[in-house]
XYZ file of C-alpha atoms in Angstrom:
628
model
C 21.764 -140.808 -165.002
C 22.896 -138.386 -167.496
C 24.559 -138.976 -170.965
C 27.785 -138.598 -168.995
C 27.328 -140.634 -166.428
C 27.550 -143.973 -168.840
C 30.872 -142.986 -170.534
C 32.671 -141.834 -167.437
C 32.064 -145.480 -165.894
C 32.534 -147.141 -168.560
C 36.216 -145.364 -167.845
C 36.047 -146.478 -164.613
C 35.539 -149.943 -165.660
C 38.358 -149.763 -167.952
C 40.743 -148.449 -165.277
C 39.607 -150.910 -162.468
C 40.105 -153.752 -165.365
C 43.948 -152.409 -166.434
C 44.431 -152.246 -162.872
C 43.151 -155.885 -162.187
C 45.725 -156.852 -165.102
C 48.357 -155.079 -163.156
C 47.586 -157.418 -160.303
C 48.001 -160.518 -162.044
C 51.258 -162.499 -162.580
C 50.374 -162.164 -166.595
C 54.305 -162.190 -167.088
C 53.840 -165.582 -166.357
C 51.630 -166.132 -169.518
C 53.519 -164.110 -171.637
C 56.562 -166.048 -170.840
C 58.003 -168.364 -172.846
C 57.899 -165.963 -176.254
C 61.598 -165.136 -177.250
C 60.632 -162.440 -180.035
C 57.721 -160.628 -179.817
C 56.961 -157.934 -182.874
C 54.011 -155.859 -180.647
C 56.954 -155.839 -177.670
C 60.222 -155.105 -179.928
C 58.236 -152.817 -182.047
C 57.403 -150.080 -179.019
C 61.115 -151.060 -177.850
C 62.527 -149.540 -181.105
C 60.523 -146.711 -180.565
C 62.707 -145.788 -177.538
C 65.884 -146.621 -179.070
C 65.191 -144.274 -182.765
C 66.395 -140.943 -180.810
C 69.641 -142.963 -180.637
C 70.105 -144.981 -184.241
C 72.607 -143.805 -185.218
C 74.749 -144.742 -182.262
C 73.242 -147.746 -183.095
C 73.808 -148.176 -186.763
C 77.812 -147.478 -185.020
C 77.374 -150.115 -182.810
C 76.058 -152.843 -185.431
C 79.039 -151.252 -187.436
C 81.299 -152.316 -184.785
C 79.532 -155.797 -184.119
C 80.159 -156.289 -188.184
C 84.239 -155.651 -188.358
C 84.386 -157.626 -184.901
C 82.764 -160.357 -186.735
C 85.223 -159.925 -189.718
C 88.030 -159.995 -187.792
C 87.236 -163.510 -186.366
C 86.457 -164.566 -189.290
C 89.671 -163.706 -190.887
C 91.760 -165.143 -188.064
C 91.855 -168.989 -189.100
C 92.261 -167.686 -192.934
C 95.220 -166.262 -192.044
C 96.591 -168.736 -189.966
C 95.640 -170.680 -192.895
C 97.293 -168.926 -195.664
C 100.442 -168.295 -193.706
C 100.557 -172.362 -192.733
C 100.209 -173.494 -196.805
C 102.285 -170.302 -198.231
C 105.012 -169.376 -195.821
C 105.143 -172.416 -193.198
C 105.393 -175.159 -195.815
C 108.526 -177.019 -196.730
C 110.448 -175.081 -199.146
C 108.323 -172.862 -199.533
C 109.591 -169.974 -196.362
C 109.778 -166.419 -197.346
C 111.089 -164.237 -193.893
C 109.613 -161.156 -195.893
C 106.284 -163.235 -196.698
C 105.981 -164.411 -193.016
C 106.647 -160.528 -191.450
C 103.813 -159.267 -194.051
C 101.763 -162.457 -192.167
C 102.393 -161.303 -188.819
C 101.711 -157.648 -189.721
C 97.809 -158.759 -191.283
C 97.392 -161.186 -188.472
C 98.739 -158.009 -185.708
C 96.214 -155.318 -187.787
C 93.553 -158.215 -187.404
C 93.932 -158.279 -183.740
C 93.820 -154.362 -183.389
C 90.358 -154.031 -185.465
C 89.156 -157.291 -183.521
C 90.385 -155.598 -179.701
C 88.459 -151.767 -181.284
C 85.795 -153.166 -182.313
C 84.730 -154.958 -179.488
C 86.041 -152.481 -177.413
C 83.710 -149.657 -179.253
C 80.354 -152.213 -179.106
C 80.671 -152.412 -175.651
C 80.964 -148.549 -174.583
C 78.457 -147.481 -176.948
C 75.712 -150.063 -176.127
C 76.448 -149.796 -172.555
C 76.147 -145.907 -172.672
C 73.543 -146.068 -175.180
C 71.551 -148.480 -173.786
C 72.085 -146.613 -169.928
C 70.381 -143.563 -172.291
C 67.326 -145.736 -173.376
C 66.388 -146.934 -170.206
C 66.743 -143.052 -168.579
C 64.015 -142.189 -171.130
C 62.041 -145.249 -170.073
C 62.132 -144.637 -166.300
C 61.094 -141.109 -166.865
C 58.404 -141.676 -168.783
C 57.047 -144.163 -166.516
C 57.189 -142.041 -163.594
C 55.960 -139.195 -165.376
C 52.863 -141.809 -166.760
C 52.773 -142.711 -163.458
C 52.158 -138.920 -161.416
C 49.470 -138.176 -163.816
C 47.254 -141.615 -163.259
C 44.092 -141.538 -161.559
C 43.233 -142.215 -157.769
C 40.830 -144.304 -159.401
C 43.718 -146.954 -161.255
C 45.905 -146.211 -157.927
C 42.990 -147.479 -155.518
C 43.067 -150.644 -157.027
C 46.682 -150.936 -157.674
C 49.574 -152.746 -155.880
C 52.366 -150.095 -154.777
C 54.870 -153.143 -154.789
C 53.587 -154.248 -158.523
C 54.506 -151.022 -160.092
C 57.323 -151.018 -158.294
C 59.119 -154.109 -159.855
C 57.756 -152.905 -162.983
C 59.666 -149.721 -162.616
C 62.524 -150.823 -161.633
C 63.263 -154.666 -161.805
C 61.576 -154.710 -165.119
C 63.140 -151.710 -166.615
C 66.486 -153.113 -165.491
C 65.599 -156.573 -167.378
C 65.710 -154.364 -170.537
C 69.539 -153.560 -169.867
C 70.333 -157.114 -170.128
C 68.455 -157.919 -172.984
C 69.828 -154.756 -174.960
C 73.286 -156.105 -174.439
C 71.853 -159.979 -175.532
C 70.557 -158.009 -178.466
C 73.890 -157.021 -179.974
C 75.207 -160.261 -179.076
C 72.598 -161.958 -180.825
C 73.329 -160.341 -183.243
C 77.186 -161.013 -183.449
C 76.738 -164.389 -183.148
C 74.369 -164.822 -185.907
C 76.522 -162.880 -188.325
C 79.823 -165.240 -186.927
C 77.234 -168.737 -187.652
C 76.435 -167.381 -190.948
C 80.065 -166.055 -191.815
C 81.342 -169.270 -190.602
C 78.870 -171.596 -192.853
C 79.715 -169.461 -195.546
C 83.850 -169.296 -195.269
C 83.476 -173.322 -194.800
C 81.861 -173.743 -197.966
C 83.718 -171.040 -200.157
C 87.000 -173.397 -198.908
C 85.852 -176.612 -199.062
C 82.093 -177.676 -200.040
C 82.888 -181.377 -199.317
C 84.234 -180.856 -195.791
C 81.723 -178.041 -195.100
C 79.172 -180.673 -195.169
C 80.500 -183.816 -193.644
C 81.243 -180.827 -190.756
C 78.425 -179.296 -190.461
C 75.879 -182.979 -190.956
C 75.993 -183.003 -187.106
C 74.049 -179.887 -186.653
C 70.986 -181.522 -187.922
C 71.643 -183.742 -184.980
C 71.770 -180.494 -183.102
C 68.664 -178.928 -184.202
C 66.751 -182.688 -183.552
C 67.769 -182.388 -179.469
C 66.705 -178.544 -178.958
C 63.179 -179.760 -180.856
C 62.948 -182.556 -177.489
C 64.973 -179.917 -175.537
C 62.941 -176.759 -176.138
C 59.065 -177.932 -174.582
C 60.117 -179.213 -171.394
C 62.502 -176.480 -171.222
C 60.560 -173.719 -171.243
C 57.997 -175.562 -168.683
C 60.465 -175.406 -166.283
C 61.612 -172.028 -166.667
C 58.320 -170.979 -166.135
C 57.778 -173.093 -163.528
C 60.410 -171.500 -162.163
C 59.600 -167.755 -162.612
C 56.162 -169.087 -160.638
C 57.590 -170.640 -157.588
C 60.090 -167.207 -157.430
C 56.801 -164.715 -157.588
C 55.176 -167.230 -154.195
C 58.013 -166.691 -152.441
C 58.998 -163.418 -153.106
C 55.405 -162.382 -152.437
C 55.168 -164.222 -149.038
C 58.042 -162.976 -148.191
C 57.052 -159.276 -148.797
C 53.764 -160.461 -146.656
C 55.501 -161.491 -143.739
C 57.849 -158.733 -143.510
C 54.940 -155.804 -144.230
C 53.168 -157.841 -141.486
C 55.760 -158.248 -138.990
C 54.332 -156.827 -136.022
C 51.259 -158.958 -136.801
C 52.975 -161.795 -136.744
C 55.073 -161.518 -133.628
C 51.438 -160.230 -131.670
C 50.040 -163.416 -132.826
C 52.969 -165.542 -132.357
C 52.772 -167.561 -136.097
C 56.373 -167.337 -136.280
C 56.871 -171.300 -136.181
C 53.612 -171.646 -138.549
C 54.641 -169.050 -141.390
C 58.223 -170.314 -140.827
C 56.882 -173.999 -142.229
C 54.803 -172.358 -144.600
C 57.452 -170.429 -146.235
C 60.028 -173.451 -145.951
C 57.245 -175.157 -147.974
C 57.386 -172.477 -150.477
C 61.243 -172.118 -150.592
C 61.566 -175.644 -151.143
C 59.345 -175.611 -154.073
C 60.922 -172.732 -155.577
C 64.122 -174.316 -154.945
C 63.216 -177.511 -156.683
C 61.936 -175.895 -160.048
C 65.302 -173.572 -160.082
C 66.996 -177.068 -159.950
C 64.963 -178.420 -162.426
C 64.926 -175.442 -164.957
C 69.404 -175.476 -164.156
C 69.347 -178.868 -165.303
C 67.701 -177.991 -168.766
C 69.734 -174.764 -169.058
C 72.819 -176.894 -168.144
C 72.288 -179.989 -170.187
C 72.888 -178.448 -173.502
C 76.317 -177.405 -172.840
C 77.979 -180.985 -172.589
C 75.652 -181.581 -175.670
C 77.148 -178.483 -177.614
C 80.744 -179.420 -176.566
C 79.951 -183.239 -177.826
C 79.100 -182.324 -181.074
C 81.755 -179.555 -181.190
C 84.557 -182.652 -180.158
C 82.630 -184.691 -183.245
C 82.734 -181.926 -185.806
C 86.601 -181.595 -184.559
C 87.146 -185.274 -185.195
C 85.338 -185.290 -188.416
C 87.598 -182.810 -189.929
C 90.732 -184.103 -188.430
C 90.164 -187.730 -189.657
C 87.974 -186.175 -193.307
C 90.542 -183.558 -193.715
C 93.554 -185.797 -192.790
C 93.116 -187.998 -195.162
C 92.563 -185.629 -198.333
C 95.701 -183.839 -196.816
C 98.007 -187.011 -197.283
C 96.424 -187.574 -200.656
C 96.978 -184.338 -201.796
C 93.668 -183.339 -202.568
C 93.223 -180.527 -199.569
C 95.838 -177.977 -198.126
C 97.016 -178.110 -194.734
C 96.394 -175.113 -194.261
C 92.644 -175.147 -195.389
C 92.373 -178.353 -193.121
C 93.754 -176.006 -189.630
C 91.569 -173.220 -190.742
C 88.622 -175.834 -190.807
C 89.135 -176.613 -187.296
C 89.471 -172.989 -185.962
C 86.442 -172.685 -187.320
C 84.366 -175.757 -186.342
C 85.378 -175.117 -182.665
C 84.225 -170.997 -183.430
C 81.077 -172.261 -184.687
C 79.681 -173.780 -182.084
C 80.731 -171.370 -179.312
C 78.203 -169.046 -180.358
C 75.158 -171.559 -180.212
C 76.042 -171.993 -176.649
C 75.350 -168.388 -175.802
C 72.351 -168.394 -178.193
C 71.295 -171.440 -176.290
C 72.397 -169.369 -172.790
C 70.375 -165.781 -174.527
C 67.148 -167.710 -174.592
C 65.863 -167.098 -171.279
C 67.303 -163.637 -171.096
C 65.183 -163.050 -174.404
C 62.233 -164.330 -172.800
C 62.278 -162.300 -169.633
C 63.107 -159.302 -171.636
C 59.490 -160.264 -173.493
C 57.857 -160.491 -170.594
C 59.096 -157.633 -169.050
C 59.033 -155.020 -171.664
C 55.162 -156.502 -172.104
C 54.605 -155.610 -168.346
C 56.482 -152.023 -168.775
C 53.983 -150.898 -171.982
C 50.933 -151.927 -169.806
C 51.845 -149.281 -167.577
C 52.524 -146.901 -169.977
C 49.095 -147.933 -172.106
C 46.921 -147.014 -168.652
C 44.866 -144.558 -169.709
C 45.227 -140.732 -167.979
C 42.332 -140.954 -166.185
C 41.627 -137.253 -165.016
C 43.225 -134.771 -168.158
C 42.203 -131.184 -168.479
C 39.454 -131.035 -170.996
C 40.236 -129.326 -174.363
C 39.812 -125.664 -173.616
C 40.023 -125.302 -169.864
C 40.384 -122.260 -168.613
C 42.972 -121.194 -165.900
C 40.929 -120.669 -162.114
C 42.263 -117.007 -161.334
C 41.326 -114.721 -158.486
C 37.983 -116.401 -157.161
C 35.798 -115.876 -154.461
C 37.004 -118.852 -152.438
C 33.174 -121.048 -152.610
C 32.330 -124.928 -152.732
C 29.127 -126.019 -154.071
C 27.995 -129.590 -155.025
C 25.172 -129.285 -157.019
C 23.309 -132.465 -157.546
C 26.164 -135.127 -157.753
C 25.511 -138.507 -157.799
C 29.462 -141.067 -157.765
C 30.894 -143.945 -156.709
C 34.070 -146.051 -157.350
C 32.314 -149.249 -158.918
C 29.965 -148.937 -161.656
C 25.870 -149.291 -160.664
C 27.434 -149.026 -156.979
C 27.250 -145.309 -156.206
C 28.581 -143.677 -153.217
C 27.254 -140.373 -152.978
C 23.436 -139.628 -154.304
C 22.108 -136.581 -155.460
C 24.556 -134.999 -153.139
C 23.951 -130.469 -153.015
C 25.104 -128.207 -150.645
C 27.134 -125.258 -150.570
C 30.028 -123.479 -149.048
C 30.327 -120.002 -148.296
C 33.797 -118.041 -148.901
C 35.212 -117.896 -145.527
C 32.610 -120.473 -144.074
C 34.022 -123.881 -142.079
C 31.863 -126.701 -142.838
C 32.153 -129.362 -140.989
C 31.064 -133.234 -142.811
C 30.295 -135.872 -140.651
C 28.636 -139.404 -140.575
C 29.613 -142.960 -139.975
C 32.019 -144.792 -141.530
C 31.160 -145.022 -145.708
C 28.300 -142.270 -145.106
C 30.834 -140.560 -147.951
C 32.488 -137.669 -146.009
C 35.832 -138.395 -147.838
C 34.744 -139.268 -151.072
C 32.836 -135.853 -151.077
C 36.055 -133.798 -150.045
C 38.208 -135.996 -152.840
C 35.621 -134.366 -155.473
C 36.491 -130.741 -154.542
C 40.185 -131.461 -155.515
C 38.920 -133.517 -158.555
C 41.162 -136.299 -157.840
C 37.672 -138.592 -159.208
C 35.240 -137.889 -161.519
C 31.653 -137.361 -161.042
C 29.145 -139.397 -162.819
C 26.206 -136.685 -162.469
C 25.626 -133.254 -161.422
C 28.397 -130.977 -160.776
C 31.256 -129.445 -158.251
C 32.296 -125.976 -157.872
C 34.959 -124.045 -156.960
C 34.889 -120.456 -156.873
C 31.681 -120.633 -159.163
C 33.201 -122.427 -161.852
C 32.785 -126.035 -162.966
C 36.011 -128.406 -161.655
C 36.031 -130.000 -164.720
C 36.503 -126.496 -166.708
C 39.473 -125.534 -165.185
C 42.879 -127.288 -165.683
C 44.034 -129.069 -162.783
C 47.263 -127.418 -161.960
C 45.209 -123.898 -161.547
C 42.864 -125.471 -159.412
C 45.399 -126.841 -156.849
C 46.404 -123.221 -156.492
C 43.378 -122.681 -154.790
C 42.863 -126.100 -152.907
C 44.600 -127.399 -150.239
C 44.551 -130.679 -148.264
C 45.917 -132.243 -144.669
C 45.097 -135.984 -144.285
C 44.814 -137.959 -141.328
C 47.861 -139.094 -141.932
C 50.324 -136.773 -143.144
C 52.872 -137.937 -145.939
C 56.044 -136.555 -145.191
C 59.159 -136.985 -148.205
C 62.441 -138.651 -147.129
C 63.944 -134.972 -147.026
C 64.738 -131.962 -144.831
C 61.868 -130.435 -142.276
C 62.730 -127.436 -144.351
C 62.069 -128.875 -147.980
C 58.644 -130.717 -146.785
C 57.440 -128.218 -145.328
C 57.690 -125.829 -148.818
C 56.983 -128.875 -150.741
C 54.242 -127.743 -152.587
C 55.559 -124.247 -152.866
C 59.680 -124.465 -153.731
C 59.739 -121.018 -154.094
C 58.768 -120.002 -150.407
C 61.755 -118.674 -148.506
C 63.527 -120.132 -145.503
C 61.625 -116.859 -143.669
C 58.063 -117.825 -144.793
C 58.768 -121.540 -143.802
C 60.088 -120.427 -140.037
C 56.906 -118.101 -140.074
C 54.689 -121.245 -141.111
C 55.892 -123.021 -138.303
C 55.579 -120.608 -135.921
C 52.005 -119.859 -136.331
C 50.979 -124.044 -135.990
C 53.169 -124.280 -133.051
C 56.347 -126.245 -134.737
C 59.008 -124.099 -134.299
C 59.746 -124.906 -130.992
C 60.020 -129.136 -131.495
C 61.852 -128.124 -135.033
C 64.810 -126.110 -133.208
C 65.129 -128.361 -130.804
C 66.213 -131.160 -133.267
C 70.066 -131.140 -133.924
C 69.853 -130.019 -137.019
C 66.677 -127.921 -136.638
C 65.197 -127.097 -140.047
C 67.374 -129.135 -141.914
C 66.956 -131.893 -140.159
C 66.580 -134.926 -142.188
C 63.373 -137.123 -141.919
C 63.505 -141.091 -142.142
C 61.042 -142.583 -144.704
C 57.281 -141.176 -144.101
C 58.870 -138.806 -141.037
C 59.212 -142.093 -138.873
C 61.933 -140.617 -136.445
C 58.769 -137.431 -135.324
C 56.018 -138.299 -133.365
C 52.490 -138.546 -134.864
C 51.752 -134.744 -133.634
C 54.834 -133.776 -135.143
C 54.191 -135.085 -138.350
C 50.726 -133.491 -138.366
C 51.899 -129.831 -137.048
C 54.282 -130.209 -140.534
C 51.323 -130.731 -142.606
C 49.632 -127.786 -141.398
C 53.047 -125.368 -141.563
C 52.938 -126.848 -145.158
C 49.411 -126.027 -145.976
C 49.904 -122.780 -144.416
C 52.948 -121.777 -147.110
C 50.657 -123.423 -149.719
C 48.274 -120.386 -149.097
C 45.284 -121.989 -150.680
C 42.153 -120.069 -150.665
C 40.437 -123.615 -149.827
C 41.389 -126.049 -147.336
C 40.207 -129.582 -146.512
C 40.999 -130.669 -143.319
C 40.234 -134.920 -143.743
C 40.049 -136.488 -139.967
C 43.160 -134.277 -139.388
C 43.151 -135.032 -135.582
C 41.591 -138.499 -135.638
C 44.782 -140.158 -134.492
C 46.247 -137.814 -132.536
C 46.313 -138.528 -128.325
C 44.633 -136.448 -125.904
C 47.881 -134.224 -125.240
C 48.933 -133.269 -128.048
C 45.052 -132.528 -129.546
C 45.387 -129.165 -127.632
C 48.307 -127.890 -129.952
C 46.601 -129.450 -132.964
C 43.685 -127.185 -132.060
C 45.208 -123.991 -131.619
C 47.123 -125.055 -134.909
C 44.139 -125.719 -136.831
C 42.341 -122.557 -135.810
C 45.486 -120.525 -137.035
C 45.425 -122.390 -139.941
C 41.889 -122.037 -140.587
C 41.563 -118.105 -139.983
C 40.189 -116.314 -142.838
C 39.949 -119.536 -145.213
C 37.032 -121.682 -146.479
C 37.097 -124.837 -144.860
C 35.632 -128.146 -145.364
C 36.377 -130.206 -142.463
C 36.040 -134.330 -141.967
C 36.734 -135.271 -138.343
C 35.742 -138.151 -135.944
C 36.534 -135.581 -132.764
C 34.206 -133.180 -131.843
C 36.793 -130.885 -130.694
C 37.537 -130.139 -134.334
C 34.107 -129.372 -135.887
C 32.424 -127.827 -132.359
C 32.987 -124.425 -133.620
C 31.875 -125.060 -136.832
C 30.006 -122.680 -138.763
C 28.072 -125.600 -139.844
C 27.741 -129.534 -139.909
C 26.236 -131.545 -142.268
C 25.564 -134.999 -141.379
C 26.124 -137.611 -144.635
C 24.884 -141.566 -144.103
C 24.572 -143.316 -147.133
C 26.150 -140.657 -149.489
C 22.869 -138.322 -148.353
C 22.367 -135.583 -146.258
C 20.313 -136.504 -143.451
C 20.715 -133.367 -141.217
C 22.603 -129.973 -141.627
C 23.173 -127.463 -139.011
C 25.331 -126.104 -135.907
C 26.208 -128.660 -132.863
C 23.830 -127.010 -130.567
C 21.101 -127.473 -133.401
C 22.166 -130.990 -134.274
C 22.208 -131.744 -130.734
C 18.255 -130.753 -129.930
C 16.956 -132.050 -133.011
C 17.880 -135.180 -131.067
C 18.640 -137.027 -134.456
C 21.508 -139.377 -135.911
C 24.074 -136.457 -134.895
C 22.640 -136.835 -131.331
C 22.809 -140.220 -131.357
C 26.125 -140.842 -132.935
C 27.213 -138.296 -130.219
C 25.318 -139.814 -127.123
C 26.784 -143.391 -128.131
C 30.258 -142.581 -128.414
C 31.274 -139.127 -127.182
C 28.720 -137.654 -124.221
C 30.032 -138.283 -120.865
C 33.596 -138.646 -122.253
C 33.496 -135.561 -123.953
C 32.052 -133.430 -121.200
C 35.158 -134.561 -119.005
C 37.538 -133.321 -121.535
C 36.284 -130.574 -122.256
C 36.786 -129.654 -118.681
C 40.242 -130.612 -118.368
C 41.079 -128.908 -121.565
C 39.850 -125.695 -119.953
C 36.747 -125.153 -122.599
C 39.388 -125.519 -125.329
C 36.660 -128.429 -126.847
C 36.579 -132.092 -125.956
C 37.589 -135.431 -129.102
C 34.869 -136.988 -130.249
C 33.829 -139.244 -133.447
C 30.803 -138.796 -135.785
């Protein structure tokens, strides 16, 4: 191999392992980290266009902090200096209720102004996330998409993104709590250093149980997330495979199989409640003991003299404060852990590497004589496991070549290289006599076009797919494409003709239907190239004759480098080259092909001879289906 060869699988080795990653429940090992630096560090990244909403936001989360905390020491100070005997002032108490009134306004703002801007802000962060997924996303290689679950990277772009939301909002209130537990400890102390302690000896009980607590805990919130993945995953299974499963009747069997599942899953969610709910009774026990602490501690210094009543009232506001936000730390937890794992399983997508980029100083492909040429080229999908070897042959401008071989001989692999959607490992691929690789990509599909075997149509108007790769091209230029494959006539016959909406992947047209749209779209793409890849393989016997006359209008005046299994497609062609093994084996017309009595002959006289002849007839000579 050349130099190049090594490097570019080593990239293909690194792709197909991200891509194994990808595949893997690693969420699940991740899980169980409530803070992690690599994780929050990229996170901040997202939020520094929008810190100083931010810096707003914490200001808010510090006066509604304040404002609690000055609560009790008002109720305090008005209890010992206007409420005590002999001691009431009317003009004291209405400056009371006027601080305690001003309290409540900052308190009802500032809560008030955390919430809107963290909501907005954080609605903000996750828009620049999604976007730069998807963007990440449309640029990855067919090489990290082969080997990628479509469902995976779906949860990751949208279940895991939303996981984010939540644990933004946790964030701030995180944050507000610690400042209250920290405000609290020190107001306690600043009134009463005695009391503060006797209080606040039960939270070393406190900290003891959430040691015992936290282990088992975060098994079975793991556990948990596990038993939810099984299901949801056979689940998905079934339902993709629904028609398989009501062919082979396992209705009963997968029924007791996901039962088995479900009950599992339903058994760790129990057990994982349980640890999740056993803390709160403990929180609200030690809350009533701290209470009773101060009430029968504080009591008694109050009828000795030795403590204000006031200071005593203000101690229990704030022992019952205190522990209110430990309970929604305690509740945060697993938010903050699923926001780990989920913001680990978001940067993995973004980390893929861009697997085809434009090389530093392509060039832009401009008016080109409209040539193919593989000189050479040696590639495959696994590395040491090539596909195609030593592959060379060449395409005229104007010329329809026709590849055929059986199944894995290469034929598609070798039209996916003209369009550079791979990477060759040796050798090289031309377009217009210029290196694929020396162009940027976006020129190149200018001059390349492609209809699949099975044509993906967008969840839009017959109209907008049909000028979907050229939104300029008028409504005129669309109803001319159309025309020319033989669509117009099914299209106006729908109620809403052209603007006719399609169900996902076109499902309410017929197979034909779909594939006479691909063609009216390649034919407003204008490429200078088209590659026709088993375009007719799974269309009936019918509706081949329109495909037919819709093909040869689309393939009038333009290269063409056809794949089919039909012989109906590549009769005509100006010339077929026979691939098994990712070599050429034989190259010529059908007629030549045919009396060289070699594997085109035989793949022919195996599958297509007798059958073929009797189509041909009833077509009238229009060509007869066949598979190579």
């Amino acid at each position: 191999m050349s130099a190049q060869a090594p490097s570019t699988m080593r990239a293909d080795a690194a792709t197909a392992q991200t891509a194994h990653v990808l595949n893997e429940d690693i969420d699940e090992k991740i899980f169980g980290k409530a803070f992690d630096r690599r994780i929050m560090r990229r996170f901040f990244g997202y939020m520094a266009p929008y810190r100083r909403r931010l810096w707003l936001a914490i200001g808010c989360v510090v006066a509604f902090t304040a404002s609690q905390l000055a609560i009790p020491l008002v109720i305090g100070s008005a209890i010992d200096r206007v409420l005590a005997p002999g001691a009431m002032d009317r003009n004291l108490l209405l400056h009371v209720a006027v601080v305690f009134a001003l309290v409540i306004a900052i308190n009802a703002a500032a809560s008030l102004g955390q919430e809107v801007i963290i909501g907005k802000t954080g609605e903000r962060i996750l828009f620049d996330l999604r976007r730069a997924m998807f963007a990440h996303l449309q640029r990855l290689s067919m090489s990290f998409m082969d080997k990628t679950e479509v469902g995976r990277l779906m949860s990751r772009l949208q279940g895991d993104v939303g996981a984010l939301q939540e644990f933004l909002d946790t964030l701030v209130t995180s944050l507000g709590d610690l400042l209250l537990l920290i405000g609290i400890v020190a107001v306690l102390f600043s009134l009463d250093v005695e009391l503060a302690g006797l209080t606040l000896s039960v939270v070393a009980l406190l900290l003891i149980v959430r040691m015992v607590w936290l282990s088992p805990a975060r098994r079975a919130f793991v556990r948990a997330r596990q038993a939810s993945s099984i299901v949801n995953g056979a689940l998905a299974e079934n339902i993709n495979g629904v028609r398989t499963v009501q062919e082979m009747g396992r209705e009963q069997v997968n029924f007791v199989r996901f039962e088995r599942k479900a009950r599992d899953y339903l058994n760790a969610t129990l057990r994982a409640a349980k640890f999740s709910q056993v803390m709160i009774p403990i929180v609200d026990t030690l809350t009533g003991t701290a209470m009773a602490i101060v009430v029968f501690a504080g009591g008694t210094r109050v009828s000795e003299g030795t403590l204000e009543l006031g200071v005593m009232v203000a101690f229990v506001f704030y022992v019952q404060r205190f522990f209110d936000p430990i309970r929604s730390l305690t509740a945060q937890y697993s938010v903050m852990q699923r926001a780990m794992a989920s913001g680990q399983r978001i940067f993995e997508v973004l980390d893929v590497p861009v697997g085809m980029v434009d090389r530093i100083g392509a060039g832009e492909l401009g008016k080109i004589e409209p040539a193919v040429e593989f000189r050479h080229v040696t590639f495959g999908y696994v590395p040491g496991q090539p596909v195609l070897h030593d592959l060379s042959f060449s395409v005229a401008p104007g010329e329809m070549v026709a590849l055929v071989g059986p199944t894995g001989s290469g034929k598609t692999s070798t039209a996916a290289l003209i369009h550079r959607f791979y990477e060759v490992w040796e050798g090289q691929v031309l377009v217009g006599g210029r290196d694929v690789r020396e162009v940027t990509q976006h020129s190149l599909g200018r001059h390349v076009g492609m209809v699949l075997q099975e044509p993906f149509l967008f969840t839009d108007t017959i109209f907008e797919n049909i000028r979907y790769s050229s939104v300029g091209a008028t409504r005129e230029a669309v109803v001319d494409a159309a025309k020319a494959v033989g669509a117009h006539d099914f299209i106006v016959s729908l109620a809403q003709g052209y603007d006719t909406r399609l169900e996902q992947r076109g499902a309410n047209l017929s197979l034909g239907q779909r594939q006479l749209l691909s063609f009216a779209r390649a034919l407003v793409a204008d490429t200078d190239i088209l590659i026709l890849d088993e375009a007719t393989a799974s269309i009936d016997s019918y509706t081949e004759r329109a495909i037919q006359l819709a093909m040869k209008r689309l393939l009038a005046g333009r290269t063409a480098v056809v794949i089919a299994h039909r012989l109906a497609t590549i009769r005509n062609a100006d010339r077929i080259i026979v691939l098994q093994d990712g070599r050429i084996v034989e190259s010529g017309t059908h007629d030549e092909l045919l009396e060289r009595r070699g594997l085109y002959q035989r793949l022919h006289a195996m599958n297509y001879a007798s059958f073929d002849d009797v189509r041909e007839e009833a077509l009238g000579g229009a060509g007869a289906s066949g598979a190579t």
